[in-house]
Coordinates of C-alpha atoms and ligand atoms in Angstrom, one line a residue:
M1 CA -33.6 -8.6 16.5
S2 CA -30.6 -8.9 14.2
K3 CA -27.2 -7.5 15.0
F4 CA -24.5 -6.4 12.6
K5 CA -20.8 -6.7 12.8
L6 CA -18.9 -3.6 11.6
E7 CA -15.2 -4.2 11.2
Y8 CA -13.5 -0.7 11.7
I9 CA -10.2 -0.8 9.8
W10 CA -7.4 1.8 10.2
L11 CA -3.7 2.3 9.6
D12 CA -1.4 2.3 12.6
G13 CA 1.7 4.4 13.2
Y14 CA 4.4 1.8 12.4
E15 CA 7.3 2.7 10.2
P16 CA 8.5 2.3 7.5
M17 CA 5.2 0.8 6.5
Q18 CA 1.9 1.3 8.3
S19 CA 0.1 -1.9 9.2
L20 CA -3.6 -2.5 9.1
R21 CA -5.5 -2.7 12.4
S22 CA -9.2 -3.5 13.0
K23 CA -11.8 -4.2 15.6
T24 CA -15.4 -5.2 15.6
K25 CA -18.3 -3.0 16.6
I26 CA -21.7 -4.7 17.1
V27 CA -24.7 -2.6 16.2
D28 CA -28.4 -3.2 16.5
G29 CA -30.4 -3.9 13.3
K30 CA -32.9 -1.2 14.3
D31 CA -30.1 1.4 14.0
F32 CA -28.4 0.2 10.9
S33 CA -29.2 -0.4 7.3
G34 CA -25.7 -0.5 5.8
K35 CA -25.1 3.2 5.2
L36 CA -21.8 5.0 6.0
S37 CA -23.8 7.8 7.7
E38 CA -25.0 5.2 10.3
C39 CA -21.5 4.3 11.4
P40 CA -20.6 6.4 14.4
N41 CA -17.1 7.6 15.1
W42 CA -15.2 5.3 17.5
S43 CA -11.9 5.4 19.3
F44 CA -8.9 3.2 20.1
D45 CA -5.8 3.0 22.2
G46 CA -3.3 4.9 20.2
S47 CA -0.5 4.0 22.7
S48 CA -0.7 0.4 21.4
T49 CA -0.3 1.4 17.7
K50 CA 2.4 4.0 17.9
Q51 CA -0.1 6.8 17.5
A52 CA -0.3 8.3 21.0
A53 CA 1.4 8.4 24.4
G54 CA 0.0 6.4 27.2
N55 CA -1.2 9.4 29.2
S56 CA -3.3 10.7 26.4
S57 CA -4.0 7.6 24.4
D58 CA -7.4 8.0 22.7
C59 CA -7.4 8.4 18.9
V60 CA -10.6 8.8 16.9
L61 CA -11.8 6.5 14.1
K62 CA -13.8 8.4 11.5
P63 CA -15.6 6.0 9.0
V64 CA -15.0 7.0 5.4
F65 CA -16.0 3.9 3.3
I66 CA -18.2 0.9 3.9
C67 CA -18.7 -2.4 2.0
P68 CA -20.2 -5.8 2.7
D69 CA -18.0 -8.5 4.3
A70 CA -19.1 -11.7 2.5
D71 CA -16.8 -13.9 4.6
R72 CA -18.6 -13.1 7.9
K73 CA -22.3 -13.4 8.8
N74 CA -24.2 -10.0 8.9
A75 CA -21.1 -8.1 8.5
F76 CA -19.5 -5.0 6.9
L77 CA -16.0 -3.6 6.5
V78 CA -15.6 0.1 7.5
M79 CA -12.5 1.8 6.4
C80 CA -11.6 4.7 8.8
E81 CA -9.4 7.7 9.0
V82 CA -7.5 8.4 12.2
L83 CA -8.1 11.7 13.9
N84 CA -6.6 13.3 17.0
A85 CA -8.9 13.7 20.0
D86 CA -9.5 17.3 18.9
G87 CA -10.8 16.2 15.5
T88 CA -7.8 17.2 13.4
P89 CA -6.2 14.6 11.1
H90 CA -3.6 12.4 12.9
V91 CA -0.1 12.8 11.4
T92 CA -0.3 9.1 10.2
N93 CA -3.4 10.0 8.2
G94 CA -2.3 9.9 4.5
R95 CA -5.9 10.2 3.3
A96 CA -6.2 13.6 4.8
T97 CA -3.3 14.8 2.6
I98 CA -5.3 14.4 -0.6
E99 CA -6.2 17.9 -1.7
D100 CA -8.6 17.1 -4.4
K101 CA -11.9 15.9 -3.0
T102 CA -13.6 15.7 -6.4
D103 CA -13.5 12.7 -8.7
D104 CA -11.7 14.6 -11.6
F105 CA -8.7 12.4 -11.0
W106 CA -9.0 8.7 -11.8
F107 CA -6.6 6.1 -10.5
G108 CA -5.9 2.6 -11.5
F109 CA -3.5 0.9 -9.1
E110 CA -1.8 -2.4 -10.0
Q111 CA -1.0 -4.0 -6.6
E112 CA 1.6 -6.7 -6.8
Y113 CA 2.3 -8.9 -3.8
T114 CA 4.1 -12.0 -2.8
I115 CA 2.4 -14.9 -1.0
W116 CA 4.8 -15.9 1.7
D117 CA 5.4 -19.0 3.7
P118 CA 6.1 -18.1 7.3
E119 CA 7.8 -21.5 7.9
T120 CA 10.4 -21.2 5.2
Q121 CA 10.5 -17.4 5.1
L122 CA 10.3 -17.7 1.3
P123 CA 7.6 -17.2 -1.3
V124 CA 5.1 -20.1 -1.7
G125 CA 6.5 -22.4 -4.4
F126 CA 10.1 -21.9 -3.4
P127 CA 11.7 -25.1 -2.0
S128 CA 13.1 -24.7 1.5
K129 CA 16.6 -25.1 0.1
G130 CA 17.8 -23.7 -3.2
Y131 CA 15.6 -22.1 -5.8
P132 CA 12.7 -22.9 -8.1
K133 CA 13.1 -22.8 -11.8
P134 CA 14.3 -19.3 -12.9
Q135 CA 11.8 -16.6 -13.9
G136 CA 10.1 -17.1 -17.2
P137 CA 7.2 -19.6 -16.7
Y138 CA 5.4 -17.9 -13.8
Y139 CA 3.9 -14.8 -15.3
C140 CA 0.2 -15.4 -16.3
S141 CA 0.8 -19.1 -15.9
V142 CA -1.3 -22.1 -15.4
G143 CA -0.3 -25.5 -14.0
T144 CA 1.2 -27.0 -10.8
G145 CA 4.6 -25.6 -10.0
K146 CA 4.0 -22.5 -12.0
A147 CA 0.8 -20.8 -10.7
V148 CA 1.0 -21.3 -6.9
A149 CA -1.6 -20.6 -4.2
R150 CA -4.3 -20.0 -6.8
E151 CA -7.0 -21.1 -4.3
L152 CA -6.1 -18.2 -2.0
V153 CA -6.0 -15.7 -4.9
E154 CA -9.4 -16.8 -6.2
E155 CA -11.0 -16.6 -2.7
H156 CA -9.6 -13.1 -2.3
L157 CA -11.0 -12.0 -5.7
D158 CA -14.5 -13.3 -4.9
L159 CA -14.4 -11.5 -1.5
C160 CA -13.4 -8.2 -3.2
L161 CA -16.1 -8.5 -5.8
E162 CA -18.8 -9.4 -3.3
A163 CA -17.6 -6.3 -1.3
G164 CA -18.3 -4.2 -4.4
L165 CA -14.6 -3.2 -4.9
N166 CA -13.9 -2.2 -8.4
V167 CA -11.3 -4.9 -9.2
E168 CA -10.5 -4.8 -12.9
G169 CA -8.3 -7.9 -13.1
I170 CA -5.8 -10.3 -11.5
N171 CA -2.7 -12.1 -12.9
A172 CA 0.1 -14.3 -11.7
E173 CA 3.3 -12.2 -11.8
V174 CA 6.9 -12.8 -12.9
M175 CA 8.3 -14.2 -9.7
C176 CA 7.2 -17.5 -8.4
G177 CA 4.5 -16.9 -5.7
Q178 CA 3.9 -13.3 -6.8
W179 CA 0.5 -12.1 -8.0
E180 CA -1.3 -8.8 -8.9
F181 CA -4.7 -7.3 -8.7
Q182 CA -5.8 -4.0 -10.3
I183 CA -8.4 -1.6 -8.8
F184 CA -9.7 1.4 -10.6
A185 CA -11.7 4.3 -9.1
K186 CA -12.8 7.8 -10.0
G187 CA -11.5 9.9 -7.1
A188 CA -8.2 9.5 -5.2
E189 CA -9.8 8.8 -1.9
S190 CA -12.0 6.0 -3.3
A191 CA -9.0 4.4 -5.0
G192 CA -7.0 4.4 -1.8
D193 CA -10.0 3.2 0.3
Q194 CA -10.5 0.2 -2.1
I195 CA -6.8 -0.7 -2.2
W196 CA -6.6 -0.8 1.6
V197 CA -9.7 -2.8 2.0
A198 CA -8.5 -5.3 -0.7
R199 CA -5.2 -5.5 1.2
Y200 CA -7.1 -6.2 4.4
L201 CA -9.1 -9.0 2.8
L202 CA -5.9 -10.4 1.3
E203 CA -4.2 -10.6 4.7
R204 CA -7.2 -12.0 6.4
T205 CA -7.8 -14.7 3.8
A206 CA -4.2 -15.7 3.9
E207 CA -4.6 -16.5 7.7
K208 CA -6.8 -19.5 6.7
Y209 CA -4.0 -21.0 4.6
G210 CA -1.3 -20.4 7.3
L211 CA 0.4 -18.0 4.8
T212 CA 1.2 -14.3 5.0
I213 CA 1.2 -11.5 2.4
N214 CA 4.6 -9.9 1.8
L215 CA 4.4 -6.3 0.5
E216 CA 8.1 -5.7 0.6
C217 CA 9.2 -4.4 -2.8
K218 CA 12.2 -6.8 -3.1
P219 CA 11.3 -9.9 -1.0
V220 CA 13.9 -12.1 -2.8
K221 CA 17.3 -10.6 -3.6
G222 CA 19.0 -11.4 -6.9
D223 CA 17.5 -12.1 -10.2
W224 CA 13.9 -12.1 -9.1
N225 CA 11.4 -9.3 -9.9
G226 CA 10.4 -6.9 -7.2
S227 CA 6.9 -5.8 -6.5
G228 CA 5.4 -2.6 -7.6
M229 CA 2.1 -0.7 -7.4
H230 CA 2.0 1.1 -10.7
A231 CA -0.2 4.2 -10.5
N232 CA -2.2 4.8 -13.6
F233 CA -3.8 8.2 -13.5
S234 CA -5.7 10.8 -15.4
N235 CA -7.7 14.0 -14.9
S236 CA -10.2 15.5 -17.3
A237 CA -7.5 17.6 -19.0
L238 CA -5.4 14.5 -19.8
R239 CA -8.5 12.5 -20.9
S240 CA -9.4 15.1 -23.4
A241 CA -6.0 16.6 -24.3
N242 CA -5.6 15.6 -27.9
S243 CA -2.0 16.8 -27.6
K244 CA 1.3 15.1 -27.4
E245 CA 2.9 18.4 -26.1
F246 CA 0.4 18.5 -23.2
F247 CA 1.3 14.9 -22.1
H248 CA 5.0 15.8 -22.3
S249 CA 4.5 19.0 -20.3
V250 CA 2.7 17.0 -17.6
C251 CA 5.6 14.4 -17.5
E252 CA 8.1 17.2 -17.3
K253 CA 6.4 18.5 -14.1
F254 CA 7.5 15.3 -12.4
R255 CA 11.1 15.9 -13.2
S256 CA 11.6 18.7 -10.6
V257 CA 10.0 16.8 -7.7
I258 CA 11.7 13.4 -7.9
P259 CA 12.6 13.2 -4.2
E260 CA 9.2 14.3 -3.1
H261 CA 7.7 11.4 -5.1
I262 CA 10.2 8.8 -4.1
A263 CA 9.5 9.8 -0.4
V264 CA 6.0 8.4 -0.6
Y265 CA 6.5 5.6 -3.2
G266 CA 7.4 3.0 -0.6
H267 CA 10.4 2.1 1.5
D268 CA 13.5 0.3 0.1
N269 CA 12.6 1.3 -3.4
E270 CA 16.3 1.6 -4.4
Q271 CA 16.4 -2.2 -4.1
R272 CA 13.7 -2.4 -6.8
L273 CA 14.3 0.6 -9.0
T274 CA 17.6 -0.7 -10.4
G275 CA 17.1 -0.2 -14.1
L276 CA 16.6 -4.0 -14.4
H277 CA 13.4 -6.1 -14.2
E278 CA 11.2 -3.6 -16.1
T279 CA 12.1 -0.7 -13.9
A280 CA 14.0 2.6 -14.3
S281 CA 16.8 3.5 -12.0
I282 CA 15.8 5.4 -8.9
H283 CA 18.4 8.0 -9.9
D284 CA 17.0 8.7 -13.3
F285 CA 13.8 10.2 -14.6
S286 CA 12.4 9.3 -18.0
Y287 CA 9.2 8.8 -19.8
G288 CA 8.2 7.2 -23.1
V289 CA 5.5 5.5 -25.1
S290 CA 5.1 1.8 -24.1
D291 CA 8.4 2.0 -22.3
R292 CA 8.4 -0.4 -19.3
G293 CA 11.9 0.7 -18.5
A294 CA 10.8 4.3 -18.0
S295 CA 9.8 6.1 -14.8
I296 CA 6.5 7.1 -16.4
R297 CA 5.1 5.1 -19.3
I298 CA 2.8 6.7 -21.8
P299 CA 0.4 3.8 -22.6
L300 CA -0.3 2.9 -26.2
Y301 CA -3.9 3.6 -25.4
T302 CA -3.2 7.3 -25.0
V303 CA -1.3 7.5 -28.3
D304 CA -4.0 5.5 -30.1
H305 CA -6.6 7.9 -28.8
N306 CA -4.9 10.9 -30.4
W307 CA -3.0 11.7 -27.2
S308 CA -5.9 11.7 -24.9
G309 CA -6.0 9.2 -22.0
Y310 CA -3.8 8.5 -19.0
L311 CA -0.2 8.0 -17.7
E312 CA 1.4 5.2 -15.7
D313 CA 3.9 6.1 -13.0
R314 CA 5.8 2.9 -12.6
R315 CA 7.8 3.9 -9.6
P316 CA 5.4 3.4 -6.6
N317 CA 6.2 0.0 -5.0
S318 CA 4.0 -2.6 -3.4
A319 CA 4.4 -1.2 0.1
A320 CA 3.4 2.4 -0.8
D321 CA 0.3 4.0 0.7
P322 CA -2.0 4.6 -2.2
Y323 CA -3.5 7.7 -0.4
K324 CA 0.0 9.3 -0.3
V325 CA 0.9 8.3 -3.8
A326 CA -2.4 9.8 -5.2
A327 CA -2.0 12.9 -3.1
R328 CA 1.5 13.5 -4.4
I329 CA 0.6 12.9 -8.1
I330 CA -2.4 15.3 -7.8
K331 CA -0.1 17.9 -6.3
T332 CA 2.4 17.6 -9.1
V333 CA -0.1 17.5 -12.0
N334 CA -1.9 20.6 -10.6
S335 CA 1.4 22.5 -10.0
Ligands
LIG1 P1 -0.2 -3.1 -17.4 O1 0.1 -4.4 -16.6 O2 0.0 -3.3 -18.8 O3 0.6 -2.0 -16.9 P2 -2.9 -3.2 -16.2 O4 -4.0 -3.7 -17.2 O5 -2.4 -4.2 -15.2 O6 -1.7 -2.7 -17.2 O7 -3.3 -1.9 -15.5 C1 -3.7 -0.8 -16.2 C2 -4.6 0.1 -15.3 O8 -4.8 1.4 -15.9 C3 -5.9 -0.5 -14.9 O9 -6.0 -0.6 -13.5 C4 -6.9 0.6 -15.5 O10 -8.0 0.7 -14.7 C5 -6.1 1.8 -15.5 N1 -6.6 2.9 -16.3 C6 -7.1 2.7 -17.6 N2 -7.6 3.9 -18.1 C7 -7.3 4.8 -17.1 C8 -7.6 6.2 -17.0 N3 -8.1 6.9 -18.0 N4 -7.2 6.9 -15.8 C9 -6.6 6.2 -14.9 N5 -6.4 4.8 -14.9 C10 -6.7 4.2 -16.0
LIG2 MN1 -0.5 -5.0 -14.6
LIG3 MN1 2.5 -6.2 -12.8
LIG4 MN1 1.6 -1.5 -15.1

């Protein structure tokens, strides 16, 4: 009789960034055929994850997304929401803040990250003393000394694809040791689920190489690019607008809620949103066609399609929670 390994994954209560936690549930093959509905709720000790006090420590794991885990025999990854013992969403549950449960909103997140050497406390490819060659050759590069840790990146990509995650592409980024993957989904919850599972697979794969994944938005100070998580988004109204005025009116809605957006766009973002390195200043709000120095870029695609398409909010950083980012964007667009 075969057994299956279900890895229940959730977000803990750490600040300023929630970490991934997971534990394995073994289920019998006679009770399980790979469906989400066959994954029971489970619980964990919230007092060990900053999610509960010791005298009332049980938090509930509610499975919300399942996919195959190709790096483990007979295994699945099960993304979970955290609930209180009474079944209400835990305060750390960003997914529960998403108001729109339809798939009218589409999201494409560009997750940038830095592959980190825990020995040197520097990005891979950085010498232990001094610096590598200045930025320029690394972006979309090939060749030793330019594209570093490609083996890890490729292994991660294959695992994501085998899991059925909708990865749309990967590329080496501007800083040495920095990479990006893009995931697109119809529905905010699905986009968030897939980003978090992809982050999980990235961290777990990095273990094999003795490396870590650094999601800090400015891991190396000075003249080195920070890491973002650009949020490309649309709803049916934007996708069929045929109107420049409509796009501008949606962008204008963001102007009056700048602090509300920055609050969920990842910690330390003032270090990254400086106005340099393809960013807008955290103190400004701007939008423009093809403008990579704007807060919100109107992609050429949208203009070329007679002002129907999507927008790119460039402010969310690599450490942001995609659930909270999507929830806030939906709230503003629908306001
Ligand atoms: P760039 O690096 O030039 O900003 P990328 O190709 O890395 O662009 O990312 C663009 C993202 O936009 C992709 O993830 C893609 O899925 C997403 N996207 C494209 N069309 C839409 C749309 N209509 N709604 C939401 N996201 C979209
Ligand atoms: Mn990109
Ligand atoms: Mn990028
Ligand atoms: Mn982008």
